[in-house]
Coordinates of C-alpha atoms in Angstrom, one line a residue:
X873 CA 22.5 -6.1 -10.7
X874 CA 18.9 -6.4 -12.6
X875 CA 17.4 -2.9 -13.0
X876 CA 14.1 -2.2 -14.5
X877 CA 13.9 -1.1 -18.1
X878 CA 12.1 2.0 -18.9
X879 CA 9.5 0.6 -21.2
X880 CA 8.9 3.6 -23.2
X881 CA 8.2 5.7 -20.0
X882 CA 8.4 9.2 -20.4
X883 CA 11.0 11.5 -19.2
X884 CA 9.7 12.8 -16.3
X885 CA 8.4 9.3 -15.1
X886 CA 12.1 7.8 -16.1
X887 CA 13.5 10.4 -14.3
X888 CA 11.5 9.7 -10.8
X889 CA 12.4 6.0 -11.4
X890 CA 16.0 6.1 -11.2
X891 CA 15.9 9.0 -8.5
X892 CA 14.2 6.9 -6.0
X893 CA 15.9 3.7 -7.1
X894 CA 19.0 5.6 -6.3
X895 CA 17.4 7.3 -3.0
X896 CA 16.2 3.3 -2.1
X897 CA 20.1 1.8 -2.6
X898 CA 22.0 4.8 -1.3
X899 CA 19.2 6.1 1.9
X900 CA 17.3 2.8 2.8
X901 CA 18.9 -0.1 2.1
X902 CA 22.0 0.6 4.8
X903 CA 19.9 1.4 7.4
X904 CA 16.5 -0.4 6.9
X905 CA 17.7 -3.7 8.5
X906 CA 18.3 -2.4 12.2
X907 CA 14.6 -0.8 12.1
X908 CA 13.2 -3.9 11.2
X909 CA 14.6 -5.6 14.1
X910 CA 13.7 -2.9 16.7
X911 CA 10.5 -2.7 15.0
X912 CA 11.2 1.3 14.8
X913 CA 9.3 3.8 12.3
X914 CA 11.9 4.9 10.4
X915 CA 10.9 8.8 11.2
X916 CA 14.7 10.3 9.2
X917 CA 13.7 8.3 6.1
X918 CA 9.9 9.2 5.6
X919 CA 11.4 12.4 6.1
X920 CA 13.7 12.6 3.2
X921 CA 11.1 11.0 1.3
X922 CA 8.8 14.1 2.3
X923 CA 11.8 16.3 1.2
X924 CA 11.9 14.3 -2.5
X925 CA 8.6 15.1 -2.6
X926 CA 7.0 12.0 -2.9
X927 CA 4.6 11.9 -0.5
X928 CA 2.9 14.5 -2.9
X929 CA 3.5 12.9 -6.2
X930 CA 0.1 13.4 -7.5
X931 CA -1.3 16.1 -6.0
X932 CA -1.5 19.3 -7.5
X933 CA 0.8 22.3 -6.7
X934 CA -1.5 24.3 -5.2
X935 CA -1.9 21.4 -2.0
X936 CA 1.5 21.5 -2.1
X937 CA 1.5 18.4 -4.8
X938 CA 4.2 17.7 -7.8
X939 CA 1.3 18.1 -10.3
X940 CA 2.3 14.3 -10.6
X941 CA 0.5 11.7 -11.7
X942 CA -0.8 8.2 -10.0
X943 CA 1.5 5.9 -12.2
X944 CA 4.5 8.5 -10.5
X945 CA 3.0 7.1 -6.7
X946 CA 3.1 3.3 -8.3
X947 CA 6.7 3.7 -10.0
X948 CA 8.3 5.2 -6.6
X949 CA 6.1 2.4 -5.1
X950 CA 8.2 0.1 -6.7
X951 CA 11.4 1.1 -6.6
X952 CA 11.0 1.7 -2.8
X953 CA 9.8 -2.0 -2.4
X954 CA 12.8 -3.4 -4.4
X955 CA 14.7 -2.9 -1.2
X956 CA 12.6 -2.2 1.9
X957 CA 8.9 -2.8 1.8
X958 CA 8.0 -1.2 5.2
X959 CA 9.1 2.2 4.2
X960 CA 6.8 1.3 0.9
X961 CA 3.8 0.5 2.7
X962 CA 4.3 3.9 4.3
X963 CA 4.3 6.2 2.0
X964 CA 1.5 3.8 -0.3
X965 CA -0.8 4.3 2.9
X966 CA 0.1 7.5 3.9
X967 CA -0.9 8.8 -0.4
X968 CA -3.1 6.2 -1.2
X969 CA -5.2 5.9 1.8
X970 CA -4.4 8.6 3.7
X971 CA -4.2 11.5 1.8
X972 CA -6.2 10.5 -1.8
X973 CA -9.5 10.5 0.0
X974 CA -9.2 14.0 1.0
X975 CA -8.9 15.2 -2.3
X976 CA -11.0 13.1 -3.9
X977 CA -13.8 13.7 -1.8
X978 CA -12.9 16.8 0.3
X979 CA -14.3 20.0 0.0
X980 CA -11.7 22.8 -0.8
X981 CA -11.9 23.7 3.1
X982 CA -10.6 20.5 4.0
X983 CA -8.1 20.0 1.0
X984 CA -6.5 23.5 2.4
X985 CA -6.6 22.5 5.5
X986 CA -5.0 19.3 5.5
X987 CA -3.5 18.2 2.3
X988 CA -0.3 20.5 2.4
X989 CA 1.1 19.0 5.6
X990 CA 0.2 15.6 4.2
X991 CA 1.9 16.2 0.7
X992 CA 4.7 17.6 2.9
X993 CA 5.4 14.2 4.3
X994 CA 5.6 15.9 7.8
X995 CA 2.6 14.4 8.7
X996 CA 0.8 11.3 7.7
X997 CA -2.7 10.5 7.0
X998 CA -4.6 6.8 7.9
X999 CA -7.9 5.2 6.1
X1000 CA -9.8 3.4 9.1
X1001 CA -12.0 0.7 7.7
X1002 CA -11.3 -2.5 8.6
X1003 CA -12.9 -3.7 12.0
X1004 CA -12.2 -6.7 14.4
X1005 CA -15.4 -9.1 13.2
X1006 CA -14.9 -7.7 9.3
X1007 CA -12.4 -7.2 7.2
X1008 CA -13.1 -8.3 3.6
X1009 CA -16.8 -7.5 4.6
X1010 CA -16.8 -4.0 5.0
X1011 CA -20.0 -3.5 4.4
X1012 CA -20.7 -4.9 7.9
X1013 CA -19.4 -2.3 9.4
X1014 CA -20.4 -1.7 13.4
X1015 CA -19.1 1.6 14.3
X1016 CA -21.7 4.1 14.2
X1017 CA -21.3 7.8 14.3
X1018 CA -24.4 9.9 15.2
X1019 CA -25.0 14.0 15.2
X1020 CA -25.7 16.0 18.1
X1021 CA -25.3 19.4 18.6
X1022 CA -23.1 20.0 15.1
X1023 CA -21.1 17.1 16.4
X1024 CA -20.4 13.9 15.2
X1025 CA -20.5 11.1 18.0
X1026 CA -18.2 8.4 16.9
X1027 CA -18.4 5.1 18.5
X1028 CA -16.4 1.6 17.6
X1029 CA -13.1 -0.3 16.8
X1030 CA -10.9 -0.5 13.5
X1031 CA -7.9 -2.9 13.6
X1032 CA -4.9 -3.2 11.4
X1033 CA -4.7 0.9 10.3
X1034 CA -1.7 1.4 9.4
X1035 CA 0.2 5.3 9.6
X1036 CA -2.1 5.5 12.7
X1037 CA 0.1 5.8 16.0
X1038 CA 3.1 7.4 14.5
X1039 CA 4.0 11.2 16.4
X1040 CA 3.6 12.5 12.8
X1041 CA 0.0 10.9 12.1
X1042 CA -2.2 14.3 11.3
X1043 CA -5.8 11.9 10.8
X1044 CA -7.6 8.9 10.3
X1045 CA -10.4 9.1 8.5
X1046 CA -13.1 6.6 9.5
X1047 CA -15.8 4.7 7.7
X1048 CA -18.9 4.6 10.4
X1049 CA -22.9 3.9 10.3
X1050 CA -24.4 7.3 10.3
X1051 CA -28.1 5.8 10.0
X1052 CA -30.2 3.3 7.6
X1053 CA -31.3 3.6 4.3
X1054 CA -34.0 1.7 2.3
X1055 CA -34.9 -1.8 3.2
X1056 CA -33.1 -0.9 6.8
X1057 CA -30.0 -1.2 4.8
X1058 CA -26.9 0.6 6.9
X1059 CA -25.7 4.1 5.9
X1060 CA -22.0 4.4 5.9
X1061 CA -20.2 8.0 5.6
X1062 CA -16.5 8.4 6.0
X1063 CA -15.5 11.2 8.6
X1064 CA -12.2 12.7 9.1
X1065 CA -10.9 12.4 12.6
X1066 CA -8.0 14.2 14.1
X1067 CA -5.3 12.7 15.9
X1068 CA -5.5 13.7 19.3
X1069 CA -8.9 14.5 19.5
X1070 CA -10.8 13.0 22.7
X1071 CA -12.4 9.9 22.7
X1072 CA -9.9 9.0 20.1
X1073 CA -7.2 6.3 21.6
X1074 CA -5.0 4.5 19.7
X1075 CA -3.9 0.9 21.1
X1076 CA -0.6 -0.7 21.3
X1077 CA 1.0 -1.1 18.3
X1078 CA 0.9 -4.8 16.8
X1079 CA 3.5 -7.3 17.0
X1080 CA 3.8 -8.4 13.1
X1081 CA 5.3 -11.0 11.1
X1082 CA 6.3 -8.4 8.6
X1083 CA 6.6 -5.0 7.6
X1084 CA 8.2 -4.4 10.6
X1085 CA 9.5 -1.0 10.7
X1086 CA 6.3 0.0 9.5
X1087 CA 3.1 1.1 11.8
X1088 CA 0.1 -0.5 12.3
X1089 CA -2.4 0.1 15.5
X1090 CA -6.0 -1.0 16.5
X1091 CA -7.7 2.5 17.3
X1092 CA -10.7 3.2 19.6
X1093 CA -13.5 5.2 19.3
X1094 CA -15.6 5.9 22.9
X1095 CA -18.2 9.0 22.9
X1096 CA -15.1 10.6 20.3
X1097 CA -16.7 13.9 19.2
X1098 CA -15.6 15.9 16.0
X1099 CA -17.2 18.9 14.2
X1100 CA -19.9 18.0 11.7
X1101 CA -17.9 19.8 8.7
X1102 CA -15.7 16.8 9.2
X1103 CA -17.5 14.8 7.1
X1104 CA -15.9 13.4 4.2
X1105 CA -17.7 13.8 1.0
X1106 CA -21.5 13.3 1.1
X1107 CA -23.1 11.6 4.0
X1108 CA -23.8 7.8 3.4
X1109 CA -21.1 7.6 0.2
X1110 CA -18.7 6.6 2.1
X1111 CA -19.2 3.1 0.9
X1112 CA -18.6 4.1 -2.4
X1113 CA -16.4 5.9 -1.6
X1114 CA -14.1 3.5 -0.2
X1115 CA -14.7 0.9 -3.0
X1116 CA -13.1 3.7 -5.5
X1117 CA -10.3 4.4 -3.0
X1118 CA -9.7 0.6 -2.7
X1119 CA -9.7 0.4 -6.5
X1120 CA -7.0 2.5 -6.5
X1121 CA -5.1 1.2 -4.0
X1122 CA -5.1 -2.0 -5.4
X1123 CA -3.2 -0.8 -8.1
X1124 CA -0.2 0.6 -5.9
X1125 CA 0.0 -2.4 -4.3
X1126 CA 0.8 -4.1 -7.6
X1127 CA 3.3 -2.2 -7.9
X1128 CA 4.7 -2.8 -4.7
X1129 CA 4.3 -6.2 -5.1
X1130 CA 6.2 -5.5 -8.1
X1131 CA 8.8 -4.2 -6.3
X1132 CA 9.6 -7.0 -3.5
X1133 CA 9.5 -9.6 -6.8
X1134 CA 12.1 -7.7 -9.0
X1135 CA 14.1 -7.0 -5.3
X1136 CA 14.5 -10.8 -5.3
X1137 CA 16.0 -11.1 -8.5
X1138 CA 18.2 -8.7 -7.5
X1139 CA 19.3 -10.7 -4.5
X1140 CA 19.6 -13.8 -5.9
X1141 CA 21.9 -12.3 -8.7
X1142 CA 23.9 -10.3 -7.0
X1143 CA 24.2 -13.8 -4.8
X1144 CA 24.7 -16.7 -7.6
X1145 CA 27.6 -14.7 -8.7
X1146 CA 29.4 -14.7 -5.3
X1147 CA 28.1 -18.0 -3.5
X1148 CA 29.8 -21.0 -4.4
X1149 CA 29.4 -25.2 -4.1
X1150 CA 31.0 -27.4 -5.5
X1151 CA 34.3 -25.7 -6.9
X1152 CA 32.2 -23.0 -8.8
X1153 CA 29.5 -20.3 -8.2
X1154 CA 25.8 -21.3 -8.1
X1155 CA 24.7 -19.2 -10.6
X1156 CA 26.4 -21.6 -13.1
X1157 CA 24.2 -24.5 -12.1
X1158 CA 20.6 -25.0 -14.1
X1159 CA 18.5 -25.5 -11.4
X1160 CA 19.8 -22.0 -9.9
X1161 CA 19.5 -20.8 -13.6
X1162 CA 16.0 -21.5 -14.2
X1163 CA 14.9 -20.5 -10.7
X1164 CA 15.8 -16.9 -11.0
X1165 CA 14.6 -17.2 -14.9
X1166 CA 11.1 -18.0 -13.4
X1167 CA 11.3 -15.3 -11.2
X1168 CA 12.0 -12.5 -13.3
X1169 CA 9.6 -13.8 -15.8
X1170 CA 6.9 -13.1 -13.0
X1171 CA 8.4 -10.2 -11.8
X1172 CA 8.0 -8.8 -15.5
X1173 CA 4.0 -10.4 -16.3
X1174 CA 3.0 -8.6 -12.8
X1175 CA 4.6 -5.1 -14.0
X1176 CA 3.2 -5.1 -17.7
X1177 CA -0.3 -5.8 -15.3
X1178 CA -0.2 -2.9 -13.2
X1179 CA 1.0 -0.6 -15.9
X1180 CA -1.9 -1.6 -18.1
X1181 CA -4.4 -1.0 -14.9
X1182 CA -2.8 2.8 -14.2
X1183 CA -3.2 3.5 -17.6
X1184 CA -6.3 2.8 -18.0
X1185 CA -7.4 4.8 -14.7
X1186 CA -5.4 7.7 -15.8
X1187 CA -7.6 8.2 -19.3
X1188 CA -10.7 7.8 -17.0
X1189 CA -11.7 4.2 -18.4
X1190 CA -12.9 1.3 -16.3
X1191 CA -10.2 -0.2 -14.4
X1192 CA -11.7 -2.4 -11.8
X1193 CA -11.1 -5.4 -13.5
X1194 CA -7.7 -4.9 -14.6
X1195 CA -7.0 -3.0 -11.1
X1196 CA -7.9 -6.7 -9.4
X1197 CA -5.8 -8.5 -12.0
X1198 CA -2.3 -6.4 -11.0
X1199 CA -3.0 -6.8 -7.8
X1200 CA -3.6 -10.9 -7.9
X1201 CA -1.1 -11.4 -10.3
X1202 CA 1.5 -9.1 -8.5
X1203 CA 1.0 -10.6 -4.9
X1204 CA 1.4 -14.3 -6.0
X1205 CA 4.5 -13.2 -8.0
X1206 CA 5.8 -11.6 -4.8
X1207 CA 5.0 -14.4 -2.5
X1208 CA 6.5 -17.2 -5.3
X1209 CA 9.6 -15.1 -5.7
X1210 CA 10.1 -14.6 -1.9
X1211 CA 9.6 -18.4 -1.3
X1212 CA 11.9 -19.0 -4.0
X1213 CA 14.8 -16.8 -3.2
X1214 CA 14.9 -17.8 0.1
X1215 CA 15.8 -21.6 -1.8
X1216 CA 18.4 -19.9 -3.6
X1217 CA 20.0 -18.4 -0.5
X1218 CA 19.3 -21.9 1.5
X1219 CA 20.0 -21.5 5.0
X1220 CA 21.2 -17.9 4.9
X1221 CA 17.5 -16.6 3.3
X1222 CA 16.5 -17.7 6.6
X1223 CA 18.4 -14.6 8.5
X1224 CA 16.9 -11.4 8.6
X1225 CA 20.6 -10.2 8.0
X1226 CA 19.6 -10.8 4.6
X1227 CA 17.3 -8.9 2.4
X1228 CA 15.4 -12.0 1.2
X1229 CA 14.8 -12.9 4.9
X1230 CA 12.8 -9.3 5.2
X1231 CA 11.2 -9.8 1.7
X1232 CA 9.8 -13.5 2.7
X1233 CA 8.3 -12.3 5.9
X1234 CA 7.0 -9.4 3.9
X1235 CA 5.2 -10.8 1.1
X1236 CA 2.7 -12.8 2.6
X1237 CA 0.1 -9.7 3.8
X1238 CA -0.1 -8.6 0.2
X1239 CA -1.9 -11.7 -0.8
X1240 CA -4.2 -10.4 2.0
X1241 CA -4.0 -6.5 2.4
X1242 CA -6.3 -3.9 -0.7
X1243 CA -8.7 -7.2 -0.3
X1244 CA -7.6 -10.9 -0.5
X1245 CA -6.4 -13.1 -3.4
X1246 CA -10.2 -14.1 -3.2
X1247 CA -11.8 -11.0 -3.5
X1248 CA -9.2 -10.5 -6.4
X1249 CA -10.8 -13.5 -7.8
X1250 CA -14.6 -12.4 -7.0
X1251 CA -14.0 -8.9 -8.5
X1252 CA -12.3 -10.4 -11.9
X1253 CA -15.6 -13.1 -12.0
X1254 CA -18.3 -10.3 -11.4
X1255 CA -16.5 -8.2 -14.0
X1256 CA -16.6 -11.1 -16.6
X1257 CA -20.2 -11.4 -15.9
X1258 CA -19.9 -14.6 -13.9
X1259 CA -22.4 -14.9 -11.1
X1260 CA -25.9 -14.0 -10.0
X1261 CA -23.7 -10.1 -9.7
X1262 CA -22.0 -10.2 -12.7
X1263 CA -21.8 -6.8 -14.5
X1264 CA -21.6 -7.7 -17.8
X1265 CA -20.0 -10.1 -20.4
X1266 CA -16.6 -9.8 -22.1

């Protein structure tokens, strides 16, 4: 079986990678197919991930975290997604979308109130950005929040929100229009809404093509009231906050995509050695060899792209372009590898009992979530100075 090399990883990173790899093989792989078929949330797996400290990886110990960094989270996501993407996206959303905004933009009181449980994985956080009329166009937010007697009153609808409706969901950070700025532009702020708040309704979970063992719901806010101190960060800075959140999230989704792409290689290596056709293992045929070689090349290249973006992020360097490149390259690799893996498996690849069937169903969303592939190309071009909104020449 293929196993991702260390690439000169620091000892703590390599140790983590191997530990998560073994966990994914031993604890996730044998049972996740059943959860997937039932579209059931794997509470027991999530609890074990919490006990391992995975939800607290990039956070300081003072908040209940593991004192690691964002790259450690990416390594964990890659190894989980080599086996299953539903579990991986639960971790990704819980950390980079649920807990990270509280850590990045919250007050000390907010961090102390919410982060310990989120870091422990005993509770999950979610990020309510996307709306029915605007996914990519987040600036067209229609959800509103107004101050009334020391409370924010929130009205609106959010869609496709991961981790928002589980029994252990603690909060959703919601972006909302809180006023108007210069030239009438909407002032967007981020507000934390705890689960169970009156006026906050979690809709029926979606029936999805993939990620079937993860939690995704529509959220409705109708005269939903939370205290004024639930504002996250500065009023009117919600748009800038979610741009930072998405830049980091793209590196994480790239890592998850690499995991799926590498998982396709893993499964094809195993299957091509076992499956025979015309008197010999199909791995002996050059057509299969070339297909697997291309798959490995895609995964390898995409891994280097997200490693580079993560390194720049941790060094405090600009990484918007590199994050977009990593997300674009890695999601393409995941989709291409899932298609090729299904072809290698033939009819069995079309059966959900085989992991590549799940991989095929899971891959497409990676070209959509955290910014579509078209948005990534737009960001890359803008960073290169192409077009009227280009920021600099390269």
